[in-house]
Short mmCIF file of C-alpha atoms and ligand atoms in Angstrom, two decimals:
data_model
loop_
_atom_site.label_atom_id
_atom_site.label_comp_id
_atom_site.label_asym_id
_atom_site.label_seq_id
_atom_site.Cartn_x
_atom_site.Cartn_y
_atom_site.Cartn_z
CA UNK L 28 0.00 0.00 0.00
CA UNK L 29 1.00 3.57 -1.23
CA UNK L 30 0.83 6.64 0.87
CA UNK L 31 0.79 10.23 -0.27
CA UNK L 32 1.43 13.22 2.80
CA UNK L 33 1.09 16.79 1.56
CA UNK L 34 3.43 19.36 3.32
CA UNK L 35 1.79 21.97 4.98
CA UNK L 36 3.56 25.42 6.91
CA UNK L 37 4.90 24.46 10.04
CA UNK L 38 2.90 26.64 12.80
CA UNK L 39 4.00 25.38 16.89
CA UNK L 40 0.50 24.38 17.20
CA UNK L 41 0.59 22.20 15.06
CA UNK L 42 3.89 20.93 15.87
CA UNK L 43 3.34 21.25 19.73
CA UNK L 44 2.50 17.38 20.32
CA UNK L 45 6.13 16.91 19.00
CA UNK L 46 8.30 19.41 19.81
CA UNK L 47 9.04 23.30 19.62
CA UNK L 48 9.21 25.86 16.99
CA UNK L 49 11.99 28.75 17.25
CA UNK L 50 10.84 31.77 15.41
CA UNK L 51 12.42 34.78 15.39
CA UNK L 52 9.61 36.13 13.27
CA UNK L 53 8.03 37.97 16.10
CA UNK L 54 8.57 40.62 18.29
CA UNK L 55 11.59 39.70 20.83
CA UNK L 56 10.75 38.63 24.48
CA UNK L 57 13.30 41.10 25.88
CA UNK L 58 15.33 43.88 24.45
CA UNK L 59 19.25 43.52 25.93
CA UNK L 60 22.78 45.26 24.83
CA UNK L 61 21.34 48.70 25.90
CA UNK L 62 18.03 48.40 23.17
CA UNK L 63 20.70 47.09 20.39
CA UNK L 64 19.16 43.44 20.19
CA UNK L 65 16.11 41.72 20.79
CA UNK L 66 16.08 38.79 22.53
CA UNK L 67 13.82 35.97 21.67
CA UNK L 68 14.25 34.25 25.30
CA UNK L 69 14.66 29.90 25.98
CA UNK L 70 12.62 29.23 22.94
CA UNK L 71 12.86 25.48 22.92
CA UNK L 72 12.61 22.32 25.82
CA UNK L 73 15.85 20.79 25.82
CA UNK L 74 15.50 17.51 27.70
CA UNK L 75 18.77 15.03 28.36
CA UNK L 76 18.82 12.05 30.10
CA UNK L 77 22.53 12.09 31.16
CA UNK L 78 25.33 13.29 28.88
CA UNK L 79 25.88 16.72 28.12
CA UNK L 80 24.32 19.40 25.70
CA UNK L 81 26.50 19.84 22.29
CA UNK L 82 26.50 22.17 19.69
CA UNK L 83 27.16 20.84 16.16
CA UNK L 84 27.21 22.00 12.61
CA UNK L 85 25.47 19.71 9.74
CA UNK L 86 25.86 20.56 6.07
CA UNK L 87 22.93 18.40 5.30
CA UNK L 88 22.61 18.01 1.20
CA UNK L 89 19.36 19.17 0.32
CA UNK L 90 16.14 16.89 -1.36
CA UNK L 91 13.38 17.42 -3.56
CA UNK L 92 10.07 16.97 -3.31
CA UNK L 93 8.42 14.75 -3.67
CA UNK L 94 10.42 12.31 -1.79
CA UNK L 95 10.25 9.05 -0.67
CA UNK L 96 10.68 8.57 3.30
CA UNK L 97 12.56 5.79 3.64
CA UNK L 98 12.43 5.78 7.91
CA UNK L 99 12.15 7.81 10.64
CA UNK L 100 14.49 7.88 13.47
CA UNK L 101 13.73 8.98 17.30
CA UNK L 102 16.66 9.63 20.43
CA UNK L 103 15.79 8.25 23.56
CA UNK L 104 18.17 10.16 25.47
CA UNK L 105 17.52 13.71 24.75
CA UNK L 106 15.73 16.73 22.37
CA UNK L 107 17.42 17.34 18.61
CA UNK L 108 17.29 21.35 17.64
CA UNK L 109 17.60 22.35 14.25
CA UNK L 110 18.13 26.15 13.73
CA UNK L 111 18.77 26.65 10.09
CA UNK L 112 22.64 29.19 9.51
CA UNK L 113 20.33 30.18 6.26
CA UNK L 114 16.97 31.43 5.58
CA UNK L 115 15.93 28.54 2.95
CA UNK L 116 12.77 25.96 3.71
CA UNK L 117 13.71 22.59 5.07
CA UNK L 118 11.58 19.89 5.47
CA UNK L 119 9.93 18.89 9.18
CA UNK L 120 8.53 15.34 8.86
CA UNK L 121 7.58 13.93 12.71
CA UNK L 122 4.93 10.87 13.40
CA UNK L 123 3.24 10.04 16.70
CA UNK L 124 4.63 6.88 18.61
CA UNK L 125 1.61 3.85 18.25
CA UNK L 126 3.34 1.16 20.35
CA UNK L 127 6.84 1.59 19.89
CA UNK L 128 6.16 2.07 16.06
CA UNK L 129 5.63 5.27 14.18
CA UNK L 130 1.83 6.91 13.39
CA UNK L 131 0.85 8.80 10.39
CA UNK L 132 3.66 10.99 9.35
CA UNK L 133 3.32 14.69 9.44
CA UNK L 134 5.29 16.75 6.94
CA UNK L 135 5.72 20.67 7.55
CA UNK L 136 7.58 22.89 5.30
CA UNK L 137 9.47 26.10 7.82
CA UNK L 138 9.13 29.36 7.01
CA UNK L 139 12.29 31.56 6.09
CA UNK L 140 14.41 31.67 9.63
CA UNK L 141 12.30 28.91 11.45
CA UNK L 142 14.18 26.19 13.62
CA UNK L 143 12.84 23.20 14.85
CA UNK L 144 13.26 21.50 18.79
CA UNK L 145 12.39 17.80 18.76
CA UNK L 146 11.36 16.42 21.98
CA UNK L 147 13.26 13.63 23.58
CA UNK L 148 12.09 10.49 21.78
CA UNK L 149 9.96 11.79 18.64
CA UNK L 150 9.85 10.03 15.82
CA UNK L 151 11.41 12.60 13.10
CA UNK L 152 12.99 12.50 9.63
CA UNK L 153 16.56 13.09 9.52
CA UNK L 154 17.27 16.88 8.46
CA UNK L 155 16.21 17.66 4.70
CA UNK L 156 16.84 21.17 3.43
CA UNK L 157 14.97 21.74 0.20
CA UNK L 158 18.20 23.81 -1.06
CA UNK L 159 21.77 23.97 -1.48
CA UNK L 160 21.66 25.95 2.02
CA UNK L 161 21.66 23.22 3.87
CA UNK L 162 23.68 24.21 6.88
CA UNK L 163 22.26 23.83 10.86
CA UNK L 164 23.23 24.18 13.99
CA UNK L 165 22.22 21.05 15.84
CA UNK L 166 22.05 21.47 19.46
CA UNK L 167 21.11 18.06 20.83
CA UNK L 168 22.55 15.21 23.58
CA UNK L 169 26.58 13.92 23.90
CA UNK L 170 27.18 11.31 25.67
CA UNK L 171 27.45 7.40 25.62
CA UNK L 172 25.30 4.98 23.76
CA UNK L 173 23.64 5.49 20.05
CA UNK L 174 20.80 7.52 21.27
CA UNK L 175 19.33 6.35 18.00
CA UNK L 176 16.12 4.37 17.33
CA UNK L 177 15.38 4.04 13.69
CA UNK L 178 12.22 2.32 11.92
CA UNK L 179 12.75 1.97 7.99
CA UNK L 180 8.92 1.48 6.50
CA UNK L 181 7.96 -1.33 4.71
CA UNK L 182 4.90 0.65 2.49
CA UNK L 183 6.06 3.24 -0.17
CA UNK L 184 5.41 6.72 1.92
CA UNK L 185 5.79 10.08 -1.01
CA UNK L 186 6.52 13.10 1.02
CA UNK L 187 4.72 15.68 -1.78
CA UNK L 188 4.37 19.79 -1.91
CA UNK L 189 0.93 20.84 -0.99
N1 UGC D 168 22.19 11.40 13.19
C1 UGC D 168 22.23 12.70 13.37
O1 UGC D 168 23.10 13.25 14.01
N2 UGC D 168 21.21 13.42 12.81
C2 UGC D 168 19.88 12.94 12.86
O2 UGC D 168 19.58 12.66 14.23
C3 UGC D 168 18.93 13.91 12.30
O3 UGC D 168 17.83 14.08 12.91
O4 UGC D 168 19.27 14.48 11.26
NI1 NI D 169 17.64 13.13 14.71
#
């Protein structure tokens, strides 16, 4: 059995059941540096079980859509932030957990400047820029063990544009 999911904008309500959008689109919660900078104040959960926060950097090569979701991966030990170094869409694909196994994916396209925050343990598709931008800063869990769960589906799943 094929199934088709149609992107839609990412909004944190609708992404609230799996984790946290960062948007710098609105007004900042605080201004600092004497008025010079708005702050947009602890705008995402993060949530380790032991380890320590890290900051990385992934050039991630960027896919077109449609596209085929091969799996969906999830880290037991702690959140996975995304905050794009460029203003180009990337793809936000989560599903709910239905026993251990993934739900109905979601697909969300992010608006210019939008960063995602997955909670510990979501089910999420590995980062996808939809351009040659492809470059994040990953804040998310170092420590010991994989930290990685991954479920590769067995139907044919088409990640398509709305
Ligand atoms: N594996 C890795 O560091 N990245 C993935 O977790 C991902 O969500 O892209
Ligand atoms: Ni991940």
């Amino acid at each position: 059995m094929s199934q088709r999911i149609v992107t839609r904008p990412l909004t944190a309500e609708a992404f609230a059941p799996f984790g946290d959008v960062i948007d710098v689109s609105g007004e900042p919660d605080k201004m600092i540096n004497q008025g010079m900078c708005g702050r947009h104040h602890d705008k995402a959960i993060l949530d380790f079980s032991d380890g320590k926060a890290g900051i990385s950097v992934f050039n991630a090569q960027a896919r077109e859509l449609p596209m085929r979701l091969d799996m969906v991966e999830r880290h037991p030990d702690g959140s996975q932030a995304f905050l794009p170094l460029s203003r180009e869409p990337f793809l936000v694909v989560v599903a709910p957990d239905e026993n251990g196994r993934p739900g109905t994916p979601l697909a969300f396209v992010t608006a210019p400047g939008q960063g995602v925050n997955y909670h510990r343990n979501v089910w999420h598709a590995v980062c996808a820029p939809l351009s040659e931008q492809g470059q994040f800063a990953v804040v998310d869990r170092i420590g010991d063990g994989p930290n990685l769960e991954e479920y590769w589906f067995e139907e044919d799943i088409t990640i398509q544009e709305q």
